[in-house]
PDB file of N, CA, C and O in Angstrom:
ATOM      1  N   UNK A  76      26.604 174.702 260.364  1.00 40.00           N
ATOM      2  CA  UNK A  76      25.758 175.737 259.778  1.00 40.00           C
ATOM      3  C   UNK A  76      26.333 177.060 260.066  1.00 40.00           C
ATOM      4  O   UNK A  76      26.572 177.632 261.147  1.00 40.00           O
ATOM      5  N   UNK A  77      26.511 177.817 258.996  1.00 56.00           N
ATOM      6  CA  UNK A  77      26.912 179.176 258.993  1.00 56.00           C
ATOM      7  C   UNK A  77      25.873 180.215 259.101  1.00 56.00           C
ATOM      8  O   UNK A  77      24.731 179.841 258.431  1.00 56.00           O
ATOM      9  N   UNK A  78      26.227 181.444 259.812  1.00 73.00           N
ATOM     10  CA  UNK A  78      24.775 182.326 260.007  1.00 73.00           C
ATOM     11  C   UNK A  78      25.228 183.306 258.813  1.00 73.00           C
ATOM     12  O   UNK A  78      26.551 183.406 258.268  1.00 73.00           O
ATOM     13  N   UNK A  79      24.299 183.913 258.312  1.00 86.00           N
ATOM     14  CA  UNK A  79      24.157 184.823 257.236  1.00 86.00           C
ATOM     15  C   UNK A  79      24.818 186.198 258.032  1.00 86.00           C
ATOM     16  O   UNK A  79      24.349 186.601 258.998  1.00 86.00           O
ATOM     17  N   UNK A  80      25.739 186.832 257.090  1.00 85.00           N
ATOM     18  CA  UNK A  80      26.263 188.133 257.463  1.00 85.00           C
ATOM     19  C   UNK A  80      25.221 189.180 257.111  1.00 85.00           C
ATOM     20  O   UNK A  80      24.732 189.160 256.258  1.00 85.00           O
ATOM     21  N   UNK A  81      25.261 190.179 258.056  1.00 89.00           N
ATOM     22  CA  UNK A  81      24.495 191.394 257.712  1.00 89.00           C
ATOM     23  C   UNK A  81      25.200 192.162 256.424  1.00 89.00           C
ATOM     24  O   UNK A  81      26.319 191.890 256.094  1.00 89.00           O
ATOM     25  N   UNK A  82      24.173 193.107 255.860  1.00 90.00           N
ATOM     26  CA  UNK A  82      24.870 193.633 254.676  1.00 90.00           C
ATOM     27  C   UNK A  82      26.254 194.370 254.841  1.00 90.00           C
ATOM     28  O   UNK A  82      27.042 194.370 253.982  1.00 90.00           O
ATOM     29  N   UNK A  83      26.211 195.011 255.919  1.00 88.00           N
ATOM     30  CA  UNK A  83      27.881 195.695 256.319  1.00 88.00           C
ATOM     31  C   UNK A  83      28.871 194.780 256.258  1.00 88.00           C
ATOM     32  O   UNK A  83      29.762 195.103 255.907  1.00 88.00           O
ATOM     33  N   UNK A  84      28.701 193.712 257.012  1.00 85.00           N
ATOM     34  CA  UNK A  84      29.766 193.113 257.163  1.00 85.00           C
ATOM     35  C   UNK A  84      30.111 192.089 255.935  1.00 85.00           C
ATOM     36  O   UNK A  84      31.253 191.937 255.783  1.00 85.00           O
ATOM     37  N   UNK A  85      29.029 191.892 255.239  1.00 86.00           N
ATOM     38  CA  UNK A  85      29.249 191.321 253.817  1.00 86.00           C
ATOM     39  C   UNK A  85      29.894 192.114 252.826  1.00 86.00           C
ATOM     40  O   UNK A  85      30.974 191.663 252.288  1.00 86.00           O
ATOM     41  N   UNK A  86      29.592 193.545 253.104  1.00 86.00           N
ATOM     42  CA  UNK A  86      30.281 194.456 252.155  1.00 86.00           C
ATOM     43  C   UNK A  86      31.854 194.548 252.456  1.00 86.00           C
ATOM     44  O   UNK A  86      32.953 194.658 251.730  1.00 86.00           O
ATOM     45  N   UNK A  87      32.192 194.576 253.706  1.00 83.00           N
ATOM     46  CA  UNK A  87      33.607 194.488 254.191  1.00 83.00           C
ATOM     47  C   UNK A  87      34.459 193.294 253.662  1.00 83.00           C
ATOM     48  O   UNK A  87      35.250 193.335 253.326  1.00 83.00           O
ATOM     49  N   UNK A  88      33.740 192.178 254.133  1.00 80.00           N
ATOM     50  CA  UNK A  88      34.421 190.888 253.403  1.00 80.00           C
ATOM     51  C   UNK A  88      34.555 190.986 252.116  1.00 80.00           C
ATOM     52  O   UNK A  88      35.598 190.519 251.635  1.00 80.00           O
ATOM     53  N   UNK A  89      33.499 191.396 251.258  1.00 82.00           N
ATOM     54  CA  UNK A  89      33.657 191.291 249.938  1.00 82.00           C
ATOM     55  C   UNK A  89      34.705 192.396 249.492  1.00 82.00           C
ATOM     56  O   UNK A  89      35.346 191.892 248.376  1.00 82.00           O
ATOM     57  N   UNK A  90      35.114 193.288 250.215  1.00 83.00           N
ATOM     58  CA  UNK A  90      35.998 194.145 249.674  1.00 83.00           C
ATOM     59  C   UNK A  90      37.644 193.546 250.135  1.00 83.00           C
ATOM     60  O   UNK A  90      38.372 193.715 249.214  1.00 83.00           O
ATOM     61  N   UNK A  91      37.662 192.745 251.131  1.00 81.00           N
ATOM     62  CA  UNK A  91      38.755 191.957 251.578  1.00 81.00           C
ATOM     63  C   UNK A  91      38.996 190.825 250.621  1.00 81.00           C
ATOM     64  O   UNK A  91      40.213 190.448 250.259  1.00 81.00           O
ATOM     65  N   UNK A  92      37.968 190.023 250.153  1.00 73.00           N
ATOM     66  CA  UNK A  92      38.395 188.684 249.647  1.00 73.00           C
ATOM     67  C   UNK A  92      39.265 188.763 248.283  1.00 73.00           C
ATOM     68  O   UNK A  92      39.912 188.032 248.116  1.00 73.00           O
ATOM     69  N   UNK A  93      38.992 189.796 247.352  1.00 75.00           N
ATOM     70  CA  UNK A  93      40.118 189.828 246.145  1.00 75.00           C
ATOM     71  C   UNK A  93      41.327 189.841 246.554  1.00 75.00           C
ATOM     72  O   UNK A  93      42.131 189.554 245.700  1.00 75.00           O
ATOM     73  N   UNK A  94      41.808 190.283 247.694  1.00 73.00           N
ATOM     74  CA  UNK A  94      43.024 190.541 248.215  1.00 73.00           C
ATOM     75  C   UNK A  94      43.487 189.405 249.083  1.00 73.00           C
ATOM     76  O   UNK A  94      44.597 189.396 249.737  1.00 73.00           O
ATOM     77  N   UNK A  95      42.658 188.278 248.925  1.00 68.00           N
ATOM     78  CA  UNK A  95      42.796 186.895 249.726  1.00 68.00           C
ATOM     79  C   UNK A  95      43.171 187.329 251.280  1.00 68.00           C
ATOM     80  O   UNK A  95      44.127 186.749 251.999  1.00 68.00           O
ATOM     81  N   UNK A  96      42.498 188.293 251.766  1.00 75.00           N
ATOM     82  CA  UNK A  96      42.790 188.710 253.375  1.00 75.00           C
ATOM     83  C   UNK A  96      41.626 187.810 254.159  1.00 75.00           C
ATOM     84  O   UNK A  96      40.442 187.884 253.876  1.00 75.00           O
ATOM     85  N   UNK A  97      42.146 187.258 255.275  1.00 82.00           N
ATOM     86  CA  UNK A  97      41.405 186.275 256.128  1.00 82.00           C
ATOM     87  C   UNK A  97      40.530 187.177 256.845  1.00 82.00           C
ATOM     88  O   UNK A  97      40.798 188.333 257.242  1.00 82.00           O
ATOM     89  N   UNK A  98      39.346 186.644 257.242  1.00 83.00           N
ATOM     90  CA  UNK A  98      38.034 187.705 258.000  1.00 83.00           C
ATOM     91  C   UNK A  98      38.454 187.966 259.230  1.00 83.00           C
ATOM     92  O   UNK A  98      38.265 188.907 259.733  1.00 83.00           O
ATOM     93  N   UNK A  99      39.647 187.268 259.964  1.00 88.00           N
ATOM     94  CA  UNK A  99      40.123 187.504 261.332  1.00 88.00           C
ATOM     95  C   UNK A  99      40.953 188.862 261.073  1.00 88.00           C
ATOM     96  O   UNK A  99      41.162 189.558 261.934  1.00 88.00           O
ATOM     97  N   UNK A 100      41.652 188.910 259.920  1.00 88.00           N
ATOM     98  CA  UNK A 100      42.562 189.971 259.931  1.00 88.00           C
ATOM     99  C   UNK A 100      41.387 191.157 259.557  1.00 88.00           C
ATOM    100  O   UNK A 100      42.085 192.396 260.021  1.00 88.00           O
ATOM    101  N   UNK A 101      40.614 191.099 258.988  1.00 88.00           N
ATOM    102  CA  UNK A 101      39.489 192.297 258.591  1.00 88.00           C
ATOM    103  C   UNK A 101      39.067 192.664 259.813  1.00 88.00           C
ATOM    104  O   UNK A 101      38.892 193.538 260.226  1.00 88.00           O
ATOM    105  N   UNK A 102      38.575 191.761 260.672  1.00 91.00           N
ATOM    106  CA  UNK A 102      38.091 192.161 261.985  1.00 91.00           C
ATOM    107  C   UNK A 102      39.050 192.692 262.902  1.00 91.00           C
ATOM    108  O   UNK A 102      38.672 193.772 263.619  1.00 91.00           O
ATOM    109  N   UNK A 103      40.224 192.296 262.850  1.00 91.00           N
ATOM    110  CA  UNK A 103      41.442 192.919 263.455  1.00 91.00           C
ATOM    111  C   UNK A 103      41.767 194.511 263.094  1.00 91.00           C
ATOM    112  O   UNK A 103      41.917 195.328 264.099  1.00 91.00           O
ATOM    113  N   UNK A 104      41.537 194.545 261.767  1.00 90.00           N
ATOM    114  CA  UNK A 104      41.607 195.902 261.299  1.00 90.00           C
ATOM    115  C   UNK A 104      40.721 196.910 261.582  1.00 90.00           C
ATOM    116  O   UNK A 104      40.805 197.895 261.829  1.00 90.00           O
ATOM    117  N   UNK A 105      39.610 196.212 261.569  1.00 92.00           N
ATOM    118  CA  UNK A 105      38.206 197.145 261.889  1.00 92.00           C
ATOM    119  C   UNK A 105      38.225 197.648 263.450  1.00 92.00           C
ATOM    120  O   UNK A 105      38.217 198.775 263.878  1.00 92.00           O
ATOM    121  N   UNK A 106      38.712 196.676 264.464  1.00 94.00           N
ATOM    122  CA  UNK A 106      38.875 196.936 265.822  1.00 94.00           C
ATOM    123  C   UNK A 106      39.944 198.097 265.861  1.00 94.00           C
ATOM    124  O   UNK A 106      39.948 198.897 266.856  1.00 94.00           O
ATOM    125  N   UNK A 107      41.081 197.811 265.205  1.00 93.00           N
ATOM    126  CA  UNK A 107      42.241 198.957 265.170  1.00 93.00           C
ATOM    127  C   UNK A 107      41.667 200.157 264.886  1.00 93.00           C
ATOM    128  O   UNK A 107      42.083 201.235 265.441  1.00 93.00           O
ATOM    129  N   UNK A 108      40.832 200.106 263.719  1.00 92.00           N
ATOM    130  CA  UNK A 108      40.296 201.440 263.227  1.00 92.00           C
ATOM    131  C   UNK A 108      39.400 202.224 264.108  1.00 92.00           C
ATOM    132  O   UNK A 108      39.557 203.363 264.418  1.00 92.00           O
ATOM    133  N   UNK A 109      38.580 201.314 265.078  1.00 94.00           N
ATOM    134  CA  UNK A 109      37.614 201.891 265.811  1.00 94.00           C
ATOM    135  C   UNK A 109      38.462 202.577 266.988  1.00 94.00           C
ATOM    136  O   UNK A 109      38.031 203.582 267.520  1.00 94.00           O
ATOM    137  N   UNK A 110      39.665 201.865 267.408  1.00 94.00           N
ATOM    138  CA  UNK A 110      40.379 202.392 268.597  1.00 94.00           C
ATOM    139  C   UNK A 110      41.127 203.809 268.064  1.00 94.00           C
ATOM    140  O   UNK A 110      41.048 204.575 268.918  1.00 94.00           O
ATOM    141  N   UNK A 111      41.653 203.797 266.641  1.00 93.00           N
ATOM    142  CA  UNK A 111      42.284 204.831 266.423  1.00 93.00           C
ATOM    143  C   UNK A 111      41.128 205.926 266.024  1.00 93.00           C
ATOM    144  O   UNK A 111      41.798 207.153 266.548  1.00 93.00           O
ATOM    145  N   UNK A 112      40.228 205.764 265.525  1.00 92.00           N
ATOM    146  CA  UNK A 112      39.195 206.914 264.775  1.00 92.00           C
ATOM    147  C   UNK A 112      38.338 207.287 266.063  1.00 92.00           C
ATOM    148  O   UNK A 112      38.104 208.476 266.001  1.00 92.00           O
ATOM    149  N   UNK A 113      37.841 206.421 266.699  1.00 93.00           N
ATOM    150  CA  UNK A 113      36.705 206.797 267.717  1.00 93.00           C
ATOM    151  C   UNK A 113      37.097 206.033 268.975  1.00 93.00           C
ATOM    152  O   UNK A 113      36.599 205.061 269.153  1.00 93.00           O
ATOM    153  N   UNK A 114      38.145 206.627 269.691  1.00 93.00           N
ATOM    154  CA  UNK A 114      38.345 205.798 270.958  1.00 93.00           C
ATOM    155  C   UNK A 114      37.475 205.765 272.028  1.00 93.00           C
ATOM    156  O   UNK A 114      36.260 206.599 272.226  1.00 93.00           O
ATOM    157  N   UNK A 115      37.335 204.743 272.722  1.00 93.00           N
ATOM    158  CA  UNK A 115      36.388 204.665 273.878  1.00 93.00           C
ATOM    159  C   UNK A 115      36.538 205.924 274.754  1.00 93.00           C
ATOM    160  O   UNK A 115      37.551 205.919 275.315  1.00 93.00           O
ATOM    161  N   UNK A 116      35.368 206.538 275.039  1.00 94.00           N
ATOM    162  CA  UNK A 116      35.365 207.854 275.944  1.00 94.00           C
ATOM    163  C   UNK A 116      34.348 207.880 276.741  1.00 94.00           C
ATOM    164  O   UNK A 116      33.246 207.314 276.526  1.00 94.00           O
ATOM    165  N   UNK A 117      34.474 208.295 278.076  1.00 94.00           N
ATOM    166  CA  UNK A 117      33.138 208.714 278.685  1.00 94.00           C
ATOM    167  C   UNK A 117      32.504 209.778 278.395  1.00 94.00           C
ATOM    168  O   UNK A 117      32.917 210.452 277.766  1.00 94.00           O
ATOM    169  N   UNK A 118      31.348 209.973 278.692  1.00 91.00           N
ATOM    170  CA  UNK A 118      30.330 211.042 278.226  1.00 91.00           C
ATOM    171  C   UNK A 118      30.800 212.130 278.835  1.00 91.00           C
ATOM    172  O   UNK A 118      31.185 212.365 279.836  1.00 91.00           O
ATOM    173  N   UNK A 119      30.538 213.412 278.113  1.00 91.00           N
ATOM    174  CA  UNK A 119      30.967 214.647 278.827  1.00 91.00           C
ATOM    175  C   UNK A 119      29.895 214.748 280.058  1.00 91.00           C
ATOM    176  O   UNK A 119      28.722 214.390 279.849  1.00 91.00           O
ATOM    177  N   UNK A 120      30.447 215.458 281.033  1.00 87.00           N
ATOM    178  CA  UNK A 120      29.667 215.862 281.970  1.00 87.00           C
ATOM    179  C   UNK A 120      28.190 216.918 281.815  1.00 87.00           C
ATOM    180  O   UNK A 120      28.558 217.698 281.096  1.00 87.00           O
ATOM    181  N   UNK A 121      27.200 216.567 282.134  1.00 80.00           N
ATOM    182  CA  UNK A 121      26.078 217.516 281.898  1.00 80.00           C
ATOM    183  C   UNK A 121      25.815 218.265 282.962  1.00 80.00           C
ATOM    184  O   UNK A 121      26.004 218.065 284.375  1.00 80.00           O
ATOM    185  N   UNK A 122      25.690 219.769 282.812  1.00 78.00           N
ATOM    186  CA  UNK A 122      25.486 220.847 283.595  1.00 78.00           C
ATOM    187  C   UNK A 122      23.870 220.870 283.883  1.00 78.00           C
ATOM    188  O   UNK A 122      23.564 221.360 284.883  1.00 78.00           O
ATOM    189  N   UNK A 123      23.213 220.284 282.951  1.00 78.00           N
ATOM    190  CA  UNK A 123      21.801 220.605 283.099  1.00 78.00           C
ATOM    191  C   UNK A 123      21.281 219.055 283.086  1.00 78.00           C
ATOM    192  O   UNK A 123      22.035 218.239 282.731  1.00 78.00           O
ATOM    193  N   UNK A 124      19.751 218.995 283.116  1.00 82.00           N
ATOM    194  CA  UNK A 124      19.263 217.547 282.919  1.00 82.00           C
ATOM    195  C   UNK A 124      19.006 217.104 281.365  1.00 82.00           C
ATOM    196  O   UNK A 124      18.637 216.279 281.075  1.00 82.00           O
ATOM    197  N   UNK A 125      19.028 218.120 280.730  1.00 85.00           N
ATOM    198  CA  UNK A 125      19.230 218.110 279.097  1.00 85.00           C
ATOM    199  C   UNK A 125      20.554 217.620 278.483  1.00 85.00           C
ATOM    200  O   UNK A 125      21.390 218.560 278.713  1.00 85.00           O
ATOM    201  N   UNK A 126      20.338 216.704 277.345  1.00 86.00           N
ATOM    202  CA  UNK A 126      21.775 216.551 276.909  1.00 86.00           C
ATOM    203  C   UNK A 126      22.347 218.013 275.863  1.00 86.00           C
ATOM    204  O   UNK A 126      21.373 218.616 275.532  1.00 86.00           O
ATOM    205  N   UNK A 127      23.710 218.079 275.972  1.00 89.00           N
ATOM    206  CA  UNK A 127      24.138 219.050 275.073  1.00 89.00           C
ATOM    207  C   UNK A 127      24.686 218.798 273.921  1.00 89.00           C
ATOM    208  O   UNK A 127      24.432 217.487 273.501  1.00 89.00           O
ATOM    209  N   UNK A 128      25.082 219.602 273.097  1.00 91.00           N
ATOM    210  CA  UNK A 128      25.566 219.319 271.838  1.00 91.00           C
ATOM    211  C   UNK A 128      26.810 218.494 271.955  1.00 91.00           C
ATOM    212  O   UNK A 128      27.162 217.390 271.110  1.00 91.00           O
ATOM    213  N   UNK A 129      27.589 218.646 272.879  1.00 91.00           N
ATOM    214  CA  UNK A 129      28.730 217.932 273.144  1.00 91.00           C
ATOM    215  C   UNK A 129      28.461 216.424 273.541  1.00 91.00           C
ATOM    216  O   UNK A 129      28.986 215.292 273.030  1.00 91.00           O
ATOM    217  N   UNK A 130      27.331 216.395 273.907  1.00 92.00           N
ATOM    218  CA  UNK A 130      26.827 215.091 274.440  1.00 92.00           C
ATOM    219  C   UNK A 130      26.321 214.045 273.242  1.00 92.00           C
ATOM    220  O   UNK A 130      26.488 213.167 273.097  1.00 92.00           O
ATOM    221  N   UNK A 131      25.784 214.888 272.536  1.00 93.00           N
ATOM    222  CA  UNK A 131      24.922 214.305 271.105  1.00 93.00           C
ATOM    223  C   UNK A 131      26.153 214.056 270.235  1.00 93.00           C
ATOM    224  O   UNK A 131      26.077 212.828 269.623  1.00 93.00           O
ATOM    225  N   UNK A 132      27.264 214.835 270.280  1.00 95.00           N
ATOM    226  CA  UNK A 132      28.379 214.213 269.414  1.00 95.00           C
ATOM    227  C   UNK A 132      29.013 213.194 269.697  1.00 95.00           C
ATOM    228  O   UNK A 132      29.596 212.337 269.143  1.00 95.00           O
ATOM    229  N   UNK A 133      29.385 213.139 271.218  1.00 95.00           N
ATOM    230  CA  UNK A 133      30.056 212.042 272.100  1.00 95.00           C
ATOM    231  C   UNK A 133      29.158 210.616 271.505  1.00 95.00           C
ATOM    232  O   UNK A 133      29.588 209.500 271.225  1.00 95.00           O
ATOM    233  N   UNK A 134      27.655 210.806 271.680  1.00 95.00           N
ATOM    234  CA  UNK A 134      27.059 209.851 271.461  1.00 95.00           C
ATOM    235  C   UNK A 134      26.999 209.242 269.951  1.00 95.00           C
ATOM    236  O   UNK A 134      27.108 207.837 269.554  1.00 95.00           O
ATOM    237  N   UNK A 135      27.059 210.031 269.147  1.00 96.00           N
ATOM    238  CA  UNK A 135      27.297 209.622 267.734  1.00 96.00           C
ATOM    239  C   UNK A 135      28.580 209.122 267.195  1.00 96.00           C
ATOM    240  O   UNK A 135      28.638 207.957 266.715  1.00 96.00           O
ATOM    241  N   UNK A 136      29.469 209.480 268.145  1.00 96.00           N
ATOM    242  CA  UNK A 136      30.814 208.889 267.856  1.00 96.00           C
ATOM    243  C   UNK A 136      30.892 207.696 268.340  1.00 96.00           C
ATOM    244  O   UNK A 136      31.323 206.472 267.889  1.00 96.00           O
ATOM    245  N   UNK A 137      30.221 207.376 269.595  1.00 96.00           N
ATOM    246  CA  UNK A 137      30.346 205.921 270.214  1.00 96.00           C
ATOM    247  C   UNK A 137      29.532 205.023 269.428  1.00 96.00           C
ATOM    248  O   UNK A 137      29.784 203.944 269.460  1.00 96.00           O
ATOM    249  N   UNK A 138      28.248 205.617 268.817  1.00 96.00           N
ATOM    250  CA  UNK A 138      27.655 204.610 268.180  1.00 96.00           C
ATOM    251  C   UNK A 138      28.340 204.219 267.023  1.00 96.00           C
ATOM    252  O   UNK A 138      28.352 202.999 266.664  1.00 96.00           O
ATOM    253  N   UNK A 139      29.209 205.031 266.270  1.00 95.00           N
ATOM    254  CA  UNK A 139      30.026 204.709 265.073  1.00 95.00           C
ATOM    255  C   UNK A 139      30.948 203.610 265.594  1.00 95.00           C
ATOM    256  O   UNK A 139      31.126 202.533 264.886  1.00 95.00           O
ATOM    257  N   UNK A 140      31.660 203.712 266.766  1.00 96.00           N
ATOM    258  CA  UNK A 140      32.693 203.025 267.367  1.00 96.00           C
ATOM    259  C   UNK A 140      31.954 201.354 267.489  1.00 96.00           C
ATOM    260  O   UNK A 140      32.536 200.635 266.962  1.00 96.00           O
ATOM    261  N   UNK A 141      30.912 201.442 268.258  1.00 96.00           N
ATOM    262  CA  UNK A 141      30.325 200.115 268.376  1.00 96.00           C
ATOM    263  C   UNK A 141      29.638 199.375 267.002  1.00 96.00           C
ATOM    264  O   UNK A 141      29.674 198.242 267.175  1.00 96.00           O
ATOM    265  N   UNK A 142      29.532 200.286 265.984  1.00 95.00           N
ATOM    266  CA  UNK A 142      28.987 199.608 264.779  1.00 95.00           C
ATOM    267  C   UNK A 142      30.096 198.809 264.043  1.00 95.00           C
ATOM    268  O   UNK A 142      30.112 197.732 263.596  1.00 95.00           O
ATOM    269  N   UNK A 143      31.441 199.653 264.128  1.00 94.00           N
ATOM    270  CA  UNK A 143      32.578 198.864 263.766  1.00 94.00           C
ATOM    271  C   UNK A 143      32.718 197.833 264.329  1.00 94.00           C
ATOM    272  O   UNK A 143      33.349 196.694 263.954  1.00 94.00           O
ATOM    273  N   UNK A 144      32.760 197.915 265.760  1.00 96.00           N
ATOM    274  CA  UNK A 144      33.178 196.623 266.607  1.00 96.00           C
ATOM    275  C   UNK A 144      31.977 195.648 266.365  1.00 96.00           C
ATOM    276  O   UNK A 144      32.416 194.188 266.487  1.00 96.00           O
ATOM    277  N   UNK A 145      30.799 195.767 266.119  1.00 95.00           N
ATOM    278  CA  UNK A 145      29.876 195.018 265.922  1.00 95.00           C
ATOM    279  C   UNK A 145      30.032 194.125 264.519  1.00 95.00           C
ATOM    280  O   UNK A 145      30.062 192.962 264.451  1.00 95.00           O
ATOM    281  N   UNK A 146      30.506 194.772 263.604  1.00 93.00           N
ATOM    282  CA  UNK A 146      31.148 194.173 262.267  1.00 93.00           C
ATOM    283  C   UNK A 146      32.023 193.206 262.514  1.00 93.00           C
ATOM    284  O   UNK A 146      32.098 192.049 261.877  1.00 93.00           O
ATOM    285  N   UNK A 147      33.113 193.700 263.242  1.00 94.00           N
ATOM    286  CA  UNK A 147      34.228 192.818 263.628  1.00 94.00           C
ATOM    287  C   UNK A 147      33.965 191.462 264.252  1.00 94.00           C
ATOM    288  O   UNK A 147      34.550 190.521 264.135  1.00 94.00           O
ATOM    289  N   UNK A 148      33.174 191.688 265.275  1.00 95.00           N
ATOM    290  CA  UNK A 148      32.635 190.498 265.925  1.00 95.00           C
ATOM    291  C   UNK A 148      31.802 189.621 265.127  1.00 95.00           C
ATOM    292  O   UNK A 148      31.966 188.403 265.458  1.00 95.00           O
ATOM    293  N   UNK A 149      31.005 190.226 264.231  1.00 92.00           N
ATOM    294  CA  UNK A 149      30.163 189.169 263.443  1.00 92.00           C
ATOM    295  C   UNK A 149      31.231 188.322 262.499  1.00 92.00           C
ATOM    296  O   UNK A 149      31.047 187.464 262.328  1.00 92.00           O
ATOM    297  N   UNK A 150      32.079 189.012 261.838  1.00 90.00           N
ATOM    298  CA  UNK A 150      33.162 188.579 260.938  1.00 90.00           C
ATOM    299  C   UNK A 150      33.917 187.625 261.930  1.00 90.00           C
ATOM    300  O   UNK A 150      34.223 186.182 261.265  1.00 90.00           O
ATOM    301  N   UNK A 151      34.508 187.603 262.967  1.00 90.00           N
ATOM    302  CA  UNK A 151      34.912 186.665 263.768  1.00 90.00           C
ATOM    303  C   UNK A 151      33.888 185.415 264.300  1.00 90.00           C
ATOM    304  O   UNK A 151      34.793 184.338 264.170  1.00 90.00           O
ATOM    305  N   UNK A 152      32.672 185.805 264.360  1.00 90.00           N
ATOM    306  CA  UNK A 152      31.910 184.636 264.769  1.00 90.00           C
ATOM    307  C   UNK A 152      31.571 183.642 263.685  1.00 90.00           C
ATOM    308  O   UNK A 152      30.991 182.612 263.690  1.00 90.00           O
ATOM    309  N   UNK A 153      31.928 184.338 262.410  1.00 76.00           N
ATOM    310  CA  UNK A 153      31.159 183.585 261.195  1.00 76.00           C
ATOM    311  C   UNK A 153      32.022 182.273 260.882  1.00 76.00           C
ATOM    312  O   UNK A 153      33.279 182.086 260.914  1.00 76.00           O
TER     313      UNK A 153
END
């Protein structure tokens, strides 16, 4: 029984299939892209109790990283 892919994972796989690329290769490429484009980083230190612009930027970057990694994990699990 195969699980249905999310729209994002389906789009990535559809883009790779005409080139006969295996889904594990696509997942590896997504993981490499996440590491290169949005490396895992600790959050910036806060001087106050309120998040700063730097913290919001870090948060957005890390969410993008985790979205790429989630698609890679989904492709590997399929």
